């Protein structure tokens, strides 16, 4: 029985890997032929790596003092602020970029202030704009990862260090940072390698083009499929190396069992901690507030196609949720490290845009692109969300099996009865969270759909990108607000469903 479960899980993992690698095979096949990487291609490779490196270093470097301050200080609203750190992860990328433009753009608040002081304006476009946007998205993620490390230091070790008058930073905090920071750096570097929506809005031009943007331009503007394929292979190779390194060094902090309680670390300057937390809150909340205000003002300029695009986006999101749960729940329950490992690692080395480019090459001549738009976009979003869903579901599934497998076997419950009576009620909270996260990620994705959507098939992010390209920023802001409401609404609905009457 156990061997059959492991075999089924291995089959599911292999199927997931095949779905990721089949488009890559199509890309590799198209790359065979005359031609090599041009100087512009090498520039795109260098820019992609450099911006990802800078984004990771700045995000983690700025997160360390903020996380340390949050670990040491208790103040009203601390819990709400930590909860808000999850907002950029759920926020559609283009919407967040619009909020950043409202603050740091040509006519934004920053440049208005600089003009009032008689200082030269700040340009958001180029390398620094791409890095700034990536720091906005990844600083909260880095803070949460590092704060978790600080809170994992057992309280009795802190008390012991104090009683021995040992240097607290050297004996407790520095070992934790050495454990947590490299994993956070590589994870954020990997996320920033696949930057497309940020690059197409704030980058562009020969000196600020990422690999994903170069692939998009090669397919849609130059129709140079061989060049797009070569770039996609390079992109896949870089992501595979980064994902492999992340898998090797991103491990949980090992501070022993302890009591598992977190305590506020003593010492340090209250002023420094307050400034660190205050600056981070302003940097995070100003663009979020700008999204809401500017979006409300743009509701009167909404294009007529917005509701059709909303229906497409919701359909894609719900389809991705259904597919993710159909794959992730059985994989989490069946056990088997190799199957899970394939489903966790291979999609992380892919990107929605590269999957879309490969699918475009595979289906070219077989079906019209618009006929495959919804299906390909759903599958691409499923693959992108699957590693996150598996990481959320697997611990709960392992715990439910460890606690109830023997009892279920003693009662001779058939498989379906075990699923409905024993496992699913105990995984309901995690299933709701995974479904909400998948829905939010799919709603905000601007990847595979760009190769397939015909007029009237655009998702909300694609409609927003087209409006921004046509300089209709007010209408784009209104579409962005609709996108935010639907994304957070779906996340909230699924998450609340999971929390309601959860058995754990």
GROMACS .gro file of C-alpha atoms in nm:
model
  504
    1UNK     CA    1   0.000   0.000   0.000
    2UNK     CA    2   0.274   0.241   0.105
    3UNK     CA    3   0.483   0.149  -0.200
    4UNK     CA    4   0.187   0.208  -0.430
    5UNK     CA    5   0.125   0.551  -0.272
    6UNK     CA    6   0.490   0.645  -0.322
    7UNK     CA    7   0.475   0.522  -0.683
    8UNK     CA    8   0.162   0.729  -0.752
    9UNK     CA    9   0.326   1.034  -0.598
   10UNK     CA   10   0.636   0.977  -0.809
   11UNK     CA   11   0.413   0.960  -1.117
   12UNK     CA   12   0.243   1.288  -1.026
   13UNK     CA   13   0.578   1.454  -0.965
   14UNK     CA   14   0.709   1.325  -1.299
   15UNK     CA   15   0.397   1.457  -1.474
   16UNK     CA   16   0.450   1.801  -1.322
   17UNK     CA   17   0.814   1.797  -1.427
   18UNK     CA   18   0.714   1.688  -1.778
   19UNK     CA   19   0.464   1.976  -1.806
   20UNK     CA   20   0.749   2.216  -1.721
   21UNK     CA   21   1.012   2.047  -1.938
   22UNK     CA   22   0.800   1.987  -2.250
   23UNK     CA   23   0.782   2.362  -2.332
   24UNK     CA   24   1.156   2.377  -2.261
   25UNK     CA   25   1.213   2.097  -2.513
   26UNK     CA   26   1.013   2.296  -2.771
   27UNK     CA   27   1.225   2.599  -2.692
   28UNK     CA   28   1.549   2.398  -2.723
   29UNK     CA   29   1.437   2.251  -3.055
   30UNK     CA   30   1.363   2.598  -3.191
   31UNK     CA   31   1.701   2.721  -3.071
   32UNK     CA   32   1.886   2.473  -3.292
   33UNK     CA   33   2.010   2.646  -3.605
   34UNK     CA   34   2.230   2.932  -3.718
   35UNK     CA   35   2.281   3.224  -3.491
   36UNK     CA   36   2.433   3.290  -3.151
   37UNK     CA   37   2.374   3.524  -2.865
   38UNK     CA   38   2.419   3.882  -2.981
   39UNK     CA   39   2.576   4.167  -2.788
   40UNK     CA   40   2.227   4.285  -2.694
   41UNK     CA   41   2.145   3.937  -2.562
   42UNK     CA   42   2.461   3.934  -2.345
   43UNK     CA   43   2.365   4.279  -2.219
   44UNK     CA   44   2.020   4.144  -2.123
   45UNK     CA   45   2.184   3.850  -1.941
   46UNK     CA   46   2.422   4.080  -1.752
   47UNK     CA   47   2.140   4.320  -1.663
   48UNK     CA   48   1.916   4.036  -1.544
   49UNK     CA   49   2.181   3.897  -1.311
   50UNK     CA   50   2.298   4.240  -1.188
   51UNK     CA   51   1.949   4.372  -1.108
   52UNK     CA   52   1.858   4.046  -0.932
   53UNK     CA   53   2.182   4.061  -0.729
   54UNK     CA   54   2.129   4.425  -0.629
   55UNK     CA   55   1.761   4.364  -0.549
   56UNK     CA   56   1.849   4.071  -0.323
   57UNK     CA   57   2.131   4.255  -0.145
   58UNK     CA   58   1.928   4.572  -0.082
   59UNK     CA   59   1.615   4.380   0.021
   60UNK     CA   60   1.796   4.161   0.273
   61UNK     CA   61   2.038   4.434   0.387
   62UNK     CA   62   1.752   4.671   0.469
   63UNK     CA   63   1.541   4.390   0.620
   64UNK     CA   64   1.796   4.298   0.889
   65UNK     CA   65   1.766   4.615   1.104
   66UNK     CA   66   1.386   4.623   1.053
   67UNK     CA   67   1.343   4.258   1.156
   68UNK     CA   68   1.574   4.308   1.456
   69UNK     CA   69   1.375   4.613   1.562
   70UNK     CA   70   1.046   4.425   1.528
   71UNK     CA   71   1.188   4.134   1.728
   72UNK     CA   72   1.298   4.364   2.013
   73UNK     CA   73   1.010   4.610   2.033
   74UNK     CA   74   0.646   4.578   2.128
   75UNK     CA   75   0.409   4.859   2.031
   76UNK     CA   76   0.040   4.908   1.939
   77UNK     CA   77  -0.023   4.797   1.580
   78UNK     CA   78   0.285   4.571   1.565
   79UNK     CA   79   0.073   4.269   1.470
   80UNK     CA   80  -0.113   4.464   1.201
   81UNK     CA   81   0.214   4.593   1.056
   82UNK     CA   82   0.356   4.238   1.039
   83UNK     CA   83   0.033   4.122   0.870
   84UNK     CA   84   0.062   4.403   0.614
   85UNK     CA   85   0.409   4.274   0.526
   86UNK     CA   86   0.226   4.000   0.335
   87UNK     CA   87   0.033   4.249   0.119
   88UNK     CA   88   0.299   4.308  -0.152
   89UNK     CA   89   0.320   3.931  -0.212
   90UNK     CA   90  -0.054   3.920  -0.287
   91UNK     CA   91  -0.064   4.251  -0.473
   92UNK     CA   92  -0.060   4.217  -0.854
   93UNK     CA   93   0.280   4.337  -0.976
   94UNK     CA   94   0.150   4.593  -1.225
   95UNK     CA   95  -0.079   4.745  -0.960
   96UNK     CA   96   0.211   4.783  -0.719
   97UNK     CA   97   0.424   4.937  -0.996
   98UNK     CA   98   0.150   5.192  -1.057
   99UNK     CA   99   0.157   5.279  -0.687
  100UNK     CA  100   0.536   5.317  -0.701
  101UNK     CA  101   0.502   5.546  -1.005
  102UNK     CA  102   0.255   5.761  -0.813
  103UNK     CA  103   0.518   5.818  -0.544
  104UNK     CA  104   0.847   5.806  -0.736
  105UNK     CA  105   0.735   5.872  -1.097
  106UNK     CA  106   0.785   6.179  -1.311
  107UNK     CA  107   0.485   6.363  -1.163
  108UNK     CA  108   0.490   6.179  -0.830
  109UNK     CA  109   0.509   6.301  -0.474
  110UNK     CA  110   0.890   6.272  -0.455
  111UNK     CA  111   0.953   6.483  -0.765
  112UNK     CA  112   0.695   6.740  -0.651
  113UNK     CA  113   0.889   6.774  -0.328
  114UNK     CA  114   1.224   6.797  -0.510
  115UNK     CA  115   1.082   7.064  -0.744
  116UNK     CA  116   0.959   7.266  -0.445
  117UNK     CA  117   1.313   7.256  -0.303
  118UNK     CA  118   1.466   7.353  -0.639
  119UNK     CA  119   1.641   7.017  -0.676
  120UNK     CA  120   1.672   6.815  -1.002
  121UNK     CA  121   1.403   6.551  -1.063
  122UNK     CA  122   1.448   6.180  -0.993
  123UNK     CA  123   1.390   5.940  -1.284
  124UNK     CA  124   1.233   5.608  -1.190
  125UNK     CA  125   1.314   5.442  -1.522
  126UNK     CA  126   1.618   5.218  -1.563
  127UNK     CA  127   1.819   4.994  -1.333
  128UNK     CA  128   1.749   5.189  -1.014
  129UNK     CA  129   1.373   5.188  -1.085
  130UNK     CA  130   1.369   4.812  -1.140
  131UNK     CA  131   1.571   4.757  -0.821
  132UNK     CA  132   1.347   4.996  -0.625
  133UNK     CA  133   1.034   4.807  -0.733
  134UNK     CA  134   1.192   4.471  -0.650
  135UNK     CA  135   1.292   4.600  -0.305
  136UNK     CA  136   0.931   4.711  -0.250
  137UNK     CA  137   0.811   4.356  -0.325
  138UNK     CA  138   1.087   4.164  -0.150
  139UNK     CA  139   1.179   4.375   0.154
  140UNK     CA  140   0.861   4.260   0.338
  141UNK     CA  141   0.936   3.899   0.243
  142UNK     CA  142   1.293   3.931   0.372
  143UNK     CA  143   1.171   4.095   0.695
  144UNK     CA  144   0.930   3.808   0.760
  145UNK     CA  145   1.196   3.542   0.689
  146UNK     CA  146   1.457   3.705   0.914
  147UNK     CA  147   1.205   3.797   1.186
  148UNK     CA  148   1.103   3.432   1.193
  149UNK     CA  149   1.468   3.348   1.253
  150UNK     CA  150   1.492   3.591   1.543
  151UNK     CA  151   1.170   3.461   1.696
  152UNK     CA  152   1.298   3.103   1.670
  153UNK     CA  153   1.573   3.177   1.924
  154UNK     CA  154   1.450   2.997   2.239
  155UNK     CA  155   1.371   3.225   2.531
  156UNK     CA  156   1.577   3.020   2.776
  157UNK     CA  157   1.890   3.071   2.562
  158UNK     CA  158   1.841   3.447   2.577
  159UNK     CA  159   1.800   3.429   2.955
  160UNK     CA  160   2.109   3.208   2.984
  161UNK     CA  161   2.315   3.451   2.773
  162UNK     CA  162   2.201   3.738   2.994
  163UNK     CA  163   2.279   3.552   3.316
  164UNK     CA  164   2.629   3.470   3.187
  165UNK     CA  165   2.668   3.828   3.056
  166UNK     CA  166   2.766   3.677   2.721
  167UNK     CA  167   2.758   3.901   2.412
  168UNK     CA  168   2.403   3.837   2.292
  169UNK     CA  169   2.462   3.931   1.928
  170UNK     CA  170   2.771   3.715   1.889
  171UNK     CA  171   2.644   3.399   2.059
  172UNK     CA  172   2.276   3.406   1.954
  173UNK     CA  173   2.194   3.651   1.674
  174UNK     CA  174   2.498   3.615   1.445
  175UNK     CA  175   2.464   3.231   1.419
  176UNK     CA  176   2.094   3.277   1.335
  177UNK     CA  177   2.176   3.535   1.065
  178UNK     CA  178   2.440   3.308   0.913
  179UNK     CA  179   2.170   3.039   0.892
  180UNK     CA  180   1.883   3.249   0.755
  181UNK     CA  181   2.035   3.529   0.544
  182UNK     CA  182   2.198   3.319   0.265
  183UNK     CA  183   1.869   3.139   0.199
  184UNK     CA  184   1.678   3.469   0.188
  185UNK     CA  185   1.935   3.618  -0.052
  186UNK     CA  186   1.915   3.327  -0.296
  187UNK     CA  187   1.534   3.307  -0.278
  188UNK     CA  188   1.493   3.678  -0.361
  189UNK     CA  189   1.762   3.655  -0.631
  190UNK     CA  190   1.561   3.370  -0.788
  191UNK     CA  191   1.235   3.568  -0.772
  192UNK     CA  192   1.398   3.873  -0.934
  193UNK     CA  193   1.556   3.667  -1.214
  194UNK     CA  194   1.209   3.618  -1.365
  195UNK     CA  195   1.115   3.985  -1.360
  196UNK     CA  196   0.885   4.075  -1.648
  197UNK     CA  197   0.603   4.306  -1.542
  198UNK     CA  198   0.844   4.533  -1.352
  199UNK     CA  199   1.095   4.536  -1.637
  200UNK     CA  200   0.838   4.610  -1.907
  201UNK     CA  201   0.711   4.909  -1.707
  202UNK     CA  202   1.024   5.055  -1.547
  203UNK     CA  203   1.301   4.905  -1.762
  204UNK     CA  204   1.321   4.863  -2.134
  205UNK     CA  205   1.572   5.010  -2.372
  206UNK     CA  206   1.899   4.840  -2.463
  207UNK     CA  207   2.061   4.900  -2.122
  208UNK     CA  208   1.769   4.795  -1.899
  209UNK     CA  209   1.617   4.484  -2.055
  210UNK     CA  210   1.577   4.160  -1.862
  211UNK     CA  211   1.585   3.820  -2.027
  212UNK     CA  212   1.207   3.781  -1.995
  213UNK     CA  213   1.151   4.119  -2.160
  214UNK     CA  214   1.396   4.026  -2.439
  215UNK     CA  215   1.207   3.697  -2.496
  216UNK     CA  216   0.878   3.886  -2.515
  217UNK     CA  217   1.022   4.135  -2.764
  218UNK     CA  218   1.181   3.858  -2.976
  219UNK     CA  219   0.849   3.673  -3.009
  220UNK     CA  220   0.595   3.951  -3.043
  221UNK     CA  221   0.792   4.233  -3.207
  222UNK     CA  222   1.065   4.059  -3.413
  223UNK     CA  223   0.903   3.712  -3.445
  224UNK     CA  224   1.258   3.575  -3.406
  225UNK     CA  225   1.164   3.245  -3.242
  226UNK     CA  226   1.516   3.100  -3.252
  227UNK     CA  227   1.651   3.400  -3.059
  228UNK     CA  228   1.363   3.379  -2.812
  229UNK     CA  229   1.439   3.010  -2.766
  230UNK     CA  230   1.809   3.071  -2.700
  231UNK     CA  231   1.726   3.339  -2.443
  232UNK     CA  232   1.465   3.114  -2.280
  233UNK     CA  233   1.725   2.837  -2.244
  234UNK     CA  234   1.964   3.080  -2.076
  235UNK     CA  235   1.684   3.198  -1.848
  236UNK     CA  236   1.594   2.840  -1.755
  237UNK     CA  237   1.957   2.757  -1.685
  238UNK     CA  238   2.002   3.055  -1.456
  239UNK     CA  239   1.681   2.976  -1.267
  240UNK     CA  240   1.777   2.609  -1.234
  241UNK     CA  241   2.116   2.698  -1.085
  242UNK     CA  242   1.959   2.951  -0.845
  243UNK     CA  243   1.681   2.705  -0.746
  244UNK     CA  244   1.942   2.435  -0.684
  245UNK     CA  245   2.152   2.664  -0.467
  246UNK     CA  246   1.839   2.777  -0.280
  247UNK     CA  247   1.746   2.416  -0.215
  248UNK     CA  248   2.093   2.344  -0.077
  249UNK     CA  249   2.137   2.640   0.155
  250UNK     CA  250   1.780   2.747   0.247
  251UNK     CA  251   1.726   2.530   0.551
  252UNK     CA  252   1.532   2.597   0.872
  253UNK     CA  253   1.723   2.746   1.162
  254UNK     CA  254   1.852   2.479   1.400
  255UNK     CA  255   1.836   2.622   1.744
  256UNK     CA  256   1.725   2.311   1.925
  257UNK     CA  257   1.386   2.241   2.065
  258UNK     CA  258   1.373   2.492   2.349
  259UNK     CA  259   1.028   2.602   2.455
  260UNK     CA  260   0.952   2.749   2.113
  261UNK     CA  261   0.851   3.083   2.267
  262UNK     CA  262   0.974   3.413   2.131
  263UNK     CA  263   1.082   3.695   2.358
  264UNK     CA  264   1.167   4.059   2.296
  265UNK     CA  265   1.545   4.089   2.280
  266UNK     CA  266   1.684   4.355   2.508
  267UNK     CA  267   1.932   4.635   2.444
  268UNK     CA  268   1.975   4.855   2.139
  269UNK     CA  269   1.862   5.207   2.064
  270UNK     CA  270   1.489   5.280   2.075
  271UNK     CA  271   1.542   5.572   1.837
  272UNK     CA  272   1.726   5.357   1.581
  273UNK     CA  273   1.462   5.084   1.600
  274UNK     CA  274   1.181   5.338   1.568
  275UNK     CA  275   1.341   5.501   1.263
  276UNK     CA  276   1.396   5.161   1.095
  277UNK     CA  277   1.036   5.049   1.150
  278UNK     CA  278   0.896   5.393   1.058
  279UNK     CA  279   1.089   5.420   0.730
  280UNK     CA  280   0.989   5.068   0.630
  281UNK     CA  281   0.623   5.140   0.708
  282UNK     CA  282   0.628   5.461   0.503
  283UNK     CA  283   0.804   5.289   0.211
  284UNK     CA  284   0.545   5.010   0.220
  285UNK     CA  285   0.225   5.200   0.294
  286UNK     CA  286   0.263   5.506   0.070
  287UNK     CA  287   0.245   5.312  -0.261
  288UNK     CA  288  -0.035   5.093  -0.124
  289UNK     CA  289  -0.234   5.402  -0.027
  290UNK     CA  290  -0.159   5.560  -0.365
  291UNK     CA  291  -0.302   5.252  -0.540
  292UNK     CA  292  -0.632   5.292  -0.356
  293UNK     CA  293  -0.661   5.670  -0.402
  294UNK     CA  294  -0.555   5.679  -0.766
  295UNK     CA  295  -0.763   5.372  -0.846
  296UNK     CA  296  -1.076   5.530  -0.697
  297UNK     CA  297  -1.016   5.839  -0.910
  298UNK     CA  298  -0.975   5.622  -1.221
  299UNK     CA  299  -1.299   5.428  -1.180
  300UNK     CA  300  -1.483   5.683  -1.397
  301UNK     CA  301  -1.236   5.613  -1.683
  302UNK     CA  302  -1.276   5.235  -1.688
  303UNK     CA  303  -1.274   5.092  -2.043
  304UNK     CA  304  -1.581   4.902  -2.163
  305UNK     CA  305  -1.384   4.576  -2.179
  306UNK     CA  306  -1.290   4.574  -1.811
  307UNK     CA  307  -1.569   4.339  -1.699
  308UNK     CA  308  -1.498   4.091  -1.979
  309UNK     CA  309  -1.133   4.094  -1.870
  310UNK     CA  310  -1.240   4.051  -1.507
  311UNK     CA  311  -1.440   3.743  -1.606
  312UNK     CA  312  -1.138   3.600  -1.791
  313UNK     CA  313  -0.910   3.665  -1.492
  314UNK     CA  314  -1.149   3.508  -1.241
  315UNK     CA  315  -1.200   3.206  -1.471
  316UNK     CA  316  -0.823   3.158  -1.502
  317UNK     CA  317  -0.776   3.198  -1.125
  318UNK     CA  318  -1.050   2.950  -1.032
  319UNK     CA  319  -0.925   2.702  -1.290
  320UNK     CA  320  -0.572   2.729  -1.148
  321UNK     CA  321  -0.705   2.682  -0.793
  322UNK     CA  322  -0.894   2.366  -0.894
  323UNK     CA  323  -0.591   2.217  -1.071
  324UNK     CA  324  -0.350   2.306  -0.790
  325UNK     CA  325  -0.570   2.141  -0.528
  326UNK     CA  326  -0.628   1.833  -0.745
  327UNK     CA  327  -0.251   1.786  -0.769
  328UNK     CA  328  -0.119   1.923  -0.440
  329UNK     CA  329  -0.361   1.758  -0.192
  330UNK     CA  330  -0.295   1.400  -0.314
  331UNK     CA  331   0.079   1.469  -0.340
  332UNK     CA  332   0.088   1.603   0.017
  333UNK     CA  333  -0.104   1.301   0.150
  334UNK     CA  334   0.067   1.026  -0.046
  335UNK     CA  335   0.417   1.094   0.084
  336UNK     CA  336   0.735   1.016  -0.109
  337UNK     CA  337   1.024   1.261  -0.116
  338UNK     CA  338   1.122   1.223  -0.480
  339UNK     CA  339   0.775   1.298  -0.619
  340UNK     CA  340   0.735   1.599  -0.391
  341UNK     CA  341   1.086   1.714  -0.470
  342UNK     CA  342   1.020   1.713  -0.845
  343UNK     CA  343   0.698   1.911  -0.801
  344UNK     CA  344   0.871   2.159  -0.570
  345UNK     CA  345   1.193   2.216  -0.762
  346UNK     CA  346   1.122   2.194  -1.136
  347UNK     CA  347   0.846   2.461  -1.150
  348UNK     CA  348   1.067   2.697  -0.947
  349UNK     CA  349   1.324   2.685  -1.228
  350UNK     CA  350   1.056   2.783  -1.481
  351UNK     CA  351   0.872   3.107  -1.536
  352UNK     CA  352   0.525   3.178  -1.664
  353UNK     CA  353   0.663   3.367  -1.964
  354UNK     CA  354   0.906   3.089  -2.067
  355UNK     CA  355   0.630   2.829  -2.026
  356UNK     CA  356   0.408   3.046  -2.245
  357UNK     CA  357   0.680   3.084  -2.509
  358UNK     CA  358   0.736   2.706  -2.514
  359UNK     CA  359   0.363   2.636  -2.535
  360UNK     CA  360   0.336   2.889  -2.817
  361UNK     CA  361   0.606   2.699  -3.009
  362UNK     CA  362   0.446   2.361  -2.935
  363UNK     CA  363   0.096   2.462  -3.044
  364UNK     CA  364   0.194   2.679  -3.340
  365UNK     CA  365   0.022   2.545  -3.651
  366UNK     CA  366  -0.197   2.306  -3.448
  367UNK     CA  367  -0.448   2.548  -3.296
  368UNK     CA  368  -0.511   2.919  -3.314
  369UNK     CA  369  -0.336   3.099  -3.023
  370UNK     CA  370  -0.664   3.248  -2.899
  371UNK     CA  371  -0.819   2.900  -2.877
  372UNK     CA  372  -0.548   2.789  -2.636
  373UNK     CA  373  -0.524   3.112  -2.436
  374UNK     CA  374  -0.730   3.014  -2.131
  375UNK     CA  375  -0.601   2.657  -2.106
  376UNK     CA  376  -0.233   2.748  -2.138
  377UNK     CA  377  -0.265   3.036  -1.892
  378UNK     CA  378  -0.439   2.813  -1.635
  379UNK     CA  379  -0.173   2.543  -1.666
  380UNK     CA  380   0.113   2.796  -1.642
  381UNK     CA  381  -0.040   2.953  -1.331
  382UNK     CA  382  -0.098   2.609  -1.181
  383UNK     CA  383   0.268   2.519  -1.224
  384UNK     CA  384   0.384   2.851  -1.078
  385UNK     CA  385   0.163   2.817  -0.767
  386UNK     CA  386   0.216   2.444  -0.708
  387UNK     CA  387   0.546   2.466  -0.512
  388UNK     CA  388   0.393   2.720  -0.270
  389UNK     CA  389   0.077   2.509  -0.223
  390UNK     CA  390   0.281   2.194  -0.158
  391UNK     CA  391   0.494   2.371   0.102
  392UNK     CA  392   0.175   2.490   0.278
  393UNK     CA  393  -0.007   2.155   0.265
  394UNK     CA  394   0.269   1.901   0.327
  395UNK     CA  395   0.332   1.967   0.701
  396UNK     CA  396  -0.041   1.947   0.781
  397UNK     CA  397  -0.079   1.629   0.574
  398UNK     CA  398   0.224   1.466   0.740
  399UNK     CA  399   0.088   1.551   1.086
  400UNK     CA  400  -0.262   1.418   1.006
  401UNK     CA  401  -0.119   1.092   0.875
  402UNK     CA  402   0.114   1.050   1.172
  403UNK     CA  403  -0.170   1.103   1.422
  404UNK     CA  404  -0.461   0.922   1.256
  405UNK     CA  405  -0.333   0.662   1.009
  406UNK     CA  406  -0.329   0.380   1.266
  407UNK     CA  407  -0.675   0.470   1.397
  408UNK     CA  408  -0.816   0.485   1.042
  409UNK     CA  409  -0.657   0.149   0.964
  410UNK     CA  410  -0.801  -0.002   1.284
  411UNK     CA  411  -1.148   0.118   1.182
  412UNK     CA  412  -1.087  -0.021   0.831
  413UNK     CA  413  -1.194   0.307   0.671
  414UNK     CA  414  -1.177   0.298   0.290
  415UNK     CA  415  -0.961   0.556   0.113
  416UNK     CA  416  -1.241   0.801   0.031
  417UNK     CA  417  -1.380   0.783   0.384
  418UNK     CA  418  -1.033   0.855   0.527
  419UNK     CA  419  -1.005   1.153   0.297
  420UNK     CA  420  -1.341   1.310   0.387
  421UNK     CA  421  -1.361   1.213   0.756
  422UNK     CA  422  -0.997   1.220   0.869
  423UNK     CA  423  -0.759   1.417   0.645
  424UNK     CA  424  -0.946   1.701   0.474
  425UNK     CA  425  -1.105   1.846   0.793
  426UNK     CA  426  -0.757   1.861   0.948
  427UNK     CA  427  -0.606   2.025   0.639
  428UNK     CA  428  -0.895   2.266   0.577
  429UNK     CA  429  -0.712   2.574   0.708
  430UNK     CA  430  -0.405   2.504   0.492
  431UNK     CA  431  -0.621   2.416   0.188
  432UNK     CA  432  -0.805   2.749   0.217
  433UNK     CA  433  -0.479   2.943   0.247
  434UNK     CA  434  -0.318   2.759  -0.046
  435UNK     CA  435  -0.629   2.815  -0.261
  436UNK     CA  436  -0.639   3.185  -0.173
  437UNK     CA  437  -0.269   3.229  -0.246
  438UNK     CA  438  -0.304   3.048  -0.580
  439UNK     CA  439  -0.603   3.263  -0.677
  440UNK     CA  440  -0.420   3.587  -0.592
  441UNK     CA  441  -0.107   3.480  -0.780
  442UNK     CA  442  -0.308   3.379  -1.089
  443UNK     CA  443  -0.513   3.699  -1.084
  444UNK     CA  444  -0.198   3.913  -1.093
  445UNK     CA  445   0.007   3.709  -1.339
  446UNK     CA  446   0.123   3.872  -1.661
  447UNK     CA  447   0.309   3.591  -1.833
  448UNK     CA  448   0.186   3.323  -2.072
  449UNK     CA  449  -0.128   3.515  -2.165
  450UNK     CA  450   0.074   3.777  -2.358
  451UNK     CA  451   0.150   3.522  -2.635
  452UNK     CA  452  -0.207   3.397  -2.680
  453UNK     CA  453  -0.472   3.657  -2.597
  454UNK     CA  454  -0.673   3.798  -2.884
  455UNK     CA  455  -0.886   4.111  -2.859
  456UNK     CA  456  -1.147   4.051  -2.590
  457UNK     CA  457  -0.944   3.774  -2.419
  458UNK     CA  458  -0.713   3.994  -2.214
  459UNK     CA  459  -0.685   3.932  -1.843
  460UNK     CA  460  -0.698   4.234  -1.613
  461UNK     CA  461  -0.314   4.260  -1.586
  462UNK     CA  462  -0.282   4.244  -1.966
  463UNK     CA  463  -0.555   4.505  -2.011
  464UNK     CA  464  -0.378   4.724  -1.756
  465UNK     CA  465  -0.044   4.683  -1.934
  466UNK     CA  466  -0.202   4.778  -2.266
  467UNK     CA  467  -0.360   5.089  -2.110
  468UNK     CA  468  -0.026   5.190  -1.958
  469UNK     CA  469   0.138   5.140  -2.298
  470UNK     CA  470  -0.123   5.374  -2.448
  471UNK     CA  471  -0.052   5.633  -2.171
  472UNK     CA  472  -0.408   5.597  -2.032
  473UNK     CA  473  -0.282   5.589  -1.675
  474UNK     CA  474  -0.610   5.696  -1.512
  475UNK     CA  475  -0.797   5.410  -1.678
  476UNK     CA  476  -0.512   5.173  -1.588
  477UNK     CA  477  -0.537   5.285  -1.224
  478UNK     CA  478  -0.910   5.213  -1.223
  479UNK     CA  479  -0.849   4.867  -1.372
  480UNK     CA  480  -0.578   4.816  -1.111
  481UNK     CA  481  -0.825   4.887  -0.829
  482UNK     CA  482  -1.073   4.636  -0.976
  483UNK     CA  483  -0.787   4.384  -0.995
  484UNK     CA  484  -0.686   4.447  -0.633
  485UNK     CA  485  -1.043   4.409  -0.508
  486UNK     CA  486  -1.093   4.083  -0.696
  487UNK     CA  487  -0.750   3.942  -0.598
  488UNK     CA  488  -0.783   4.019  -0.228
  489UNK     CA  489  -1.152   3.922  -0.239
  490UNK     CA  490  -1.076   3.575  -0.375
  491UNK     CA  491  -0.790   3.533  -0.127
  492UNK     CA  492  -1.016   3.639   0.161
  493UNK     CA  493  -1.301   3.409   0.055
  494UNK     CA  494  -1.080   3.101   0.030
  495UNK     CA  495  -0.887   3.183   0.347
  496UNK     CA  496  -1.206   3.244   0.545
  497UNK     CA  497  -1.352   2.918   0.415
  498UNK     CA  498  -1.041   2.740   0.539
  499UNK     CA  499  -1.056   2.902   0.880
  500UNK     CA  500  -1.427   2.831   0.928
  501UNK     CA  501  -1.482   2.515   1.132
  502UNK     CA  502  -1.126   2.400   1.072
  503UNK     CA  503  -1.043   2.093   1.276
  504UNK     CA  504  -0.692   2.221   1.356
   0.00000   0.00000   0.00000
